[in-house]
Coordinates of C-alpha atoms in Angstrom, one line a residue:
M23 CA -20.7 0.7 15.9
T24 CA -21.1 -2.2 13.5
T25 CA -18.2 -4.6 12.4
Q26 CA -18.2 -2.7 9.2
D27 CA -17.5 0.7 10.8
N28 CA -14.5 -0.9 12.3
R29 CA -12.6 -1.8 9.6
R30 CA -10.9 0.8 7.7
V31 CA -9.5 0.6 4.2
T32 CA -6.2 2.1 3.9
A33 CA -3.6 2.1 0.6
N34 CA -0.4 3.3 0.5
L35 CA 1.5 4.7 -2.8
S36 CA 4.8 6.5 -3.5
L37 CA 4.6 9.2 -6.3
T38 CA 6.7 11.6 -8.2
M39 CA 5.9 15.1 -8.1
D40 CA 4.0 14.8 -11.4
G41 CA 1.8 12.0 -9.6
R42 CA 3.3 8.9 -11.6
Y43 CA 3.8 5.4 -9.6
N44 CA 6.5 4.4 -12.0
G45 CA 8.6 6.0 -14.9
P46 CA 8.4 6.4 -18.6
G47 CA 10.0 3.0 -18.7
G48 CA 6.9 1.0 -17.6
P49 CA 6.0 -0.7 -14.6
A50 CA 9.5 -1.6 -13.4
D51 CA 11.1 1.8 -13.9
F52 CA 11.6 2.8 -10.6
A53 CA 14.7 5.0 -11.2
A54 CA 13.3 8.3 -10.0
F55 CA 12.0 6.3 -6.8
A56 CA 15.3 4.7 -5.7
P57 CA 17.1 7.4 -3.9
Y58 CA 14.1 7.9 -1.4
V59 CA 12.7 4.4 -0.9
T60 CA 15.4 3.6 2.1
S61 CA 15.3 7.2 3.8
E62 CA 14.4 7.7 7.7
A63 CA 10.9 9.4 6.2
A64 CA 10.1 6.4 4.0
R65 CA 10.8 3.3 6.3
D66 CA 8.6 5.3 9.3
H67 CA 6.0 5.9 6.9
M68 CA 5.9 2.3 6.2
T69 CA 5.8 1.5 9.9
R70 CA 3.0 3.7 10.3
M71 CA 1.0 2.1 7.5
W72 CA 1.1 -1.6 8.5
E73 CA 1.1 -1.5 12.5
S74 CA -2.6 -1.2 12.5
A75 CA -3.5 -3.4 9.6
T76 CA -4.4 -7.0 9.8
T77 CA -5.3 -7.8 6.2
A78 CA -3.1 -7.0 2.8
L79 CA -4.2 -6.7 -0.6
L80 CA -2.0 -7.0 -3.2
G81 CA -1.7 -7.2 -7.1
R82 CA -0.2 -10.4 -8.4
V83 CA 2.7 -8.7 -9.7
N84 CA 3.5 -6.5 -6.5
A85 CA 2.8 -10.1 -4.6
E86 CA 5.1 -11.8 -6.6
G87 CA 7.6 -8.8 -6.2
F88 CA 7.0 -8.4 -2.2
L89 CA 7.1 -12.0 -1.4
G90 CA 10.0 -12.9 -3.2
Y91 CA 12.2 -9.8 -1.6
W92 CA 10.6 -9.4 1.8
P93 CA 10.6 -12.8 3.7
P94 CA 14.3 -13.0 3.9
V95 CA 14.7 -9.7 5.4
A96 CA 12.3 -10.8 8.3
E97 CA 15.3 -13.1 9.2
D98 CA 18.2 -10.6 8.5
E99 CA 19.4 -9.4 11.7
D100 CA 21.4 -6.8 10.0
A101 CA 18.7 -5.2 8.3
D102 CA 17.0 -1.9 9.7
P103 CA 14.4 -2.9 12.3
R104 CA 11.7 -0.9 10.6
D105 CA 12.7 -3.1 7.7
R106 CA 12.1 -6.7 9.7
G107 CA 9.5 -5.4 11.4
Y108 CA 7.6 -5.0 7.7
A109 CA 8.7 -7.9 6.7
K110 CA 7.6 -10.1 9.2
W111 CA 4.1 -8.4 9.2
L112 CA 4.1 -8.8 5.5
V113 CA 4.7 -12.7 5.9
D114 CA 2.3 -13.3 8.8
V115 CA -0.5 -11.1 7.8
E116 CA -3.7 -12.4 6.0
K117 CA -2.9 -11.7 2.2
V118 CA -5.6 -11.2 -0.4
V119 CA -3.8 -11.3 -4.1
F120 CA -6.1 -10.5 -7.0
S121 CA -4.9 -12.1 -10.2
S122 CA -7.1 -13.5 -13.3
T123 CA -4.0 -16.0 -13.9
L124 CA -3.0 -17.9 -10.5
T125 CA -5.3 -20.3 -9.6
E126 CA -3.7 -20.8 -6.3
A127 CA -1.2 -18.8 -4.0
P128 CA 2.3 -20.0 -3.8
W129 CA 2.8 -18.2 -0.6
E130 CA 1.3 -19.0 3.3
R131 CA -1.5 -17.2 4.6
A132 CA -2.4 -15.8 1.2
R133 CA -5.5 -16.6 -1.0
V134 CA -5.9 -15.6 -5.0
V135 CA -9.3 -13.9 -5.9
N136 CA -10.3 -13.4 -9.5
A137 CA -12.9 -11.1 -8.6
P138 CA -13.7 -6.8 -8.6
A139 CA -11.7 -5.4 -5.8
A140 CA -14.7 -3.4 -4.3
D141 CA -16.7 -6.6 -4.0
V142 CA -13.9 -8.2 -2.0
V143 CA -13.3 -5.4 0.2
A144 CA -17.1 -4.9 1.1
E145 CA -16.7 -8.5 2.1
L146 CA -13.8 -8.3 4.3
R147 CA -15.4 -5.2 5.9
T148 CA -18.3 -7.2 7.2
Q149 CA -15.5 -9.5 8.9
E150 CA -13.2 -8.5 12.3
G151 CA -9.9 -7.7 12.0
G152 CA -8.0 -4.3 11.8
D153 CA -7.0 -2.3 8.8
I154 CA -7.1 -3.7 5.1
L155 CA -4.3 -2.4 3.7
V156 CA -3.9 -1.9 -0.4
N157 CA -0.1 -2.7 -0.5
S158 CA 1.6 -0.5 -3.4
S159 CA -1.1 -1.9 -5.8
A160 CA -2.2 0.9 -7.8
S161 CA -4.4 -1.7 -10.0
V162 CA -6.7 -2.6 -7.1
I163 CA -6.2 1.0 -5.5
K164 CA -7.7 2.8 -8.5
P165 CA -10.8 0.6 -8.7
L166 CA -11.3 1.1 -5.1
L167 CA -10.9 5.3 -5.4
A168 CA -13.5 5.0 -8.4
A169 CA -15.8 3.2 -5.7
D170 CA -14.9 5.5 -2.9
L171 CA -13.9 3.1 -0.6
V172 CA -10.7 3.9 0.7
D173 CA -10.8 5.6 3.7
R174 CA -7.2 6.5 4.4
L175 CA -4.3 7.2 1.8
Y176 CA -0.7 6.8 3.1
L177 CA 1.6 8.9 0.0
M178 CA 5.0 9.2 -0.2
I179 CA 5.9 12.0 -2.6
F180 CA 9.3 12.1 -4.2
P181 CA 11.0 15.4 -5.3
E182 CA 11.1 14.3 -8.8
I183 CA 9.4 14.5 -12.2
A184 CA 9.0 11.4 -14.3
G185 CA 7.7 12.7 -17.0
G186 CA 5.8 9.8 -18.0
G187 CA 4.4 6.5 -16.8
Q188 CA 1.4 5.6 -14.8
R189 CA -0.7 7.9 -13.0
L190 CA -2.5 7.4 -9.9
L191 CA -5.1 9.7 -10.0
E192 CA -6.9 10.3 -13.2
D193 CA -9.8 11.9 -14.5
G194 CA -13.3 10.2 -14.0
L195 CA -12.8 9.4 -10.2
P196 CA -15.8 10.9 -8.1
A197 CA -14.8 14.3 -6.5
T198 CA -13.9 13.6 -3.0
S199 CA -12.6 15.9 0.1
W200 CA -9.8 14.4 2.3
K201 CA -8.1 15.7 5.6
L202 CA -4.5 15.7 6.2
T203 CA -3.8 13.6 9.3
H204 CA 0.1 13.7 9.1
Q205 CA 3.0 15.2 7.5
E206 CA 6.5 14.6 7.4
T207 CA 9.4 15.7 5.2
G208 CA 12.6 13.9 4.8
A209 CA 16.1 15.4 4.7
M210 CA 16.1 14.9 0.7
G211 CA 12.6 16.9 0.3
E212 CA 10.6 13.4 0.2
M213 CA 7.1 13.9 1.9
A214 CA 5.5 11.4 4.0
M215 CA 1.6 12.2 4.1
V216 CA -1.3 10.6 5.6
Y217 CA -5.2 11.5 4.0
D218 CA -8.0 10.6 5.7
R219 CA -11.6 10.7 3.6
A220 CA -13.8 13.4 5.0
R221 CA -17.0 11.8 4.8

């Protein structure tokens, strides 16, 4: 087995029943998501996704939001232990931030790249390490799906129809097959699913 075979490319995203990762109000419209993101199923799902990852890939907008919010949670003794675990991982992990506007990363253990996601992932896969997790950044996940470079999808499906907003899976993607390897349903009907690419 080569080094390249050892590094799995994983991605996580939360979607409504109509496949949206934000609402009709635009990229910051998460009204349909809010009731579910701190559920038991969602927190367990979050832990599942980062435990084997040693590199996080983020779009700039997500990087600014996540790295503004999560670091204090890592130090908050009253926070849910799963939230603290994720926060500590995010602070400590190698981070690659995709941006055409930033020239340097204002965060520790982070570097900014202005290059196609597929090229960056191909380079990362030649290096030693655990999973490469595309952390909730649809702008990075979409081109990787288009290039058939995603090995595992961590999806949360919330029982809401947003009626508008951006979709993850659009026409034009290559036809691919996936195997459901984990499924959990939360108390409010939210579903945590793990799909592995069948190759």
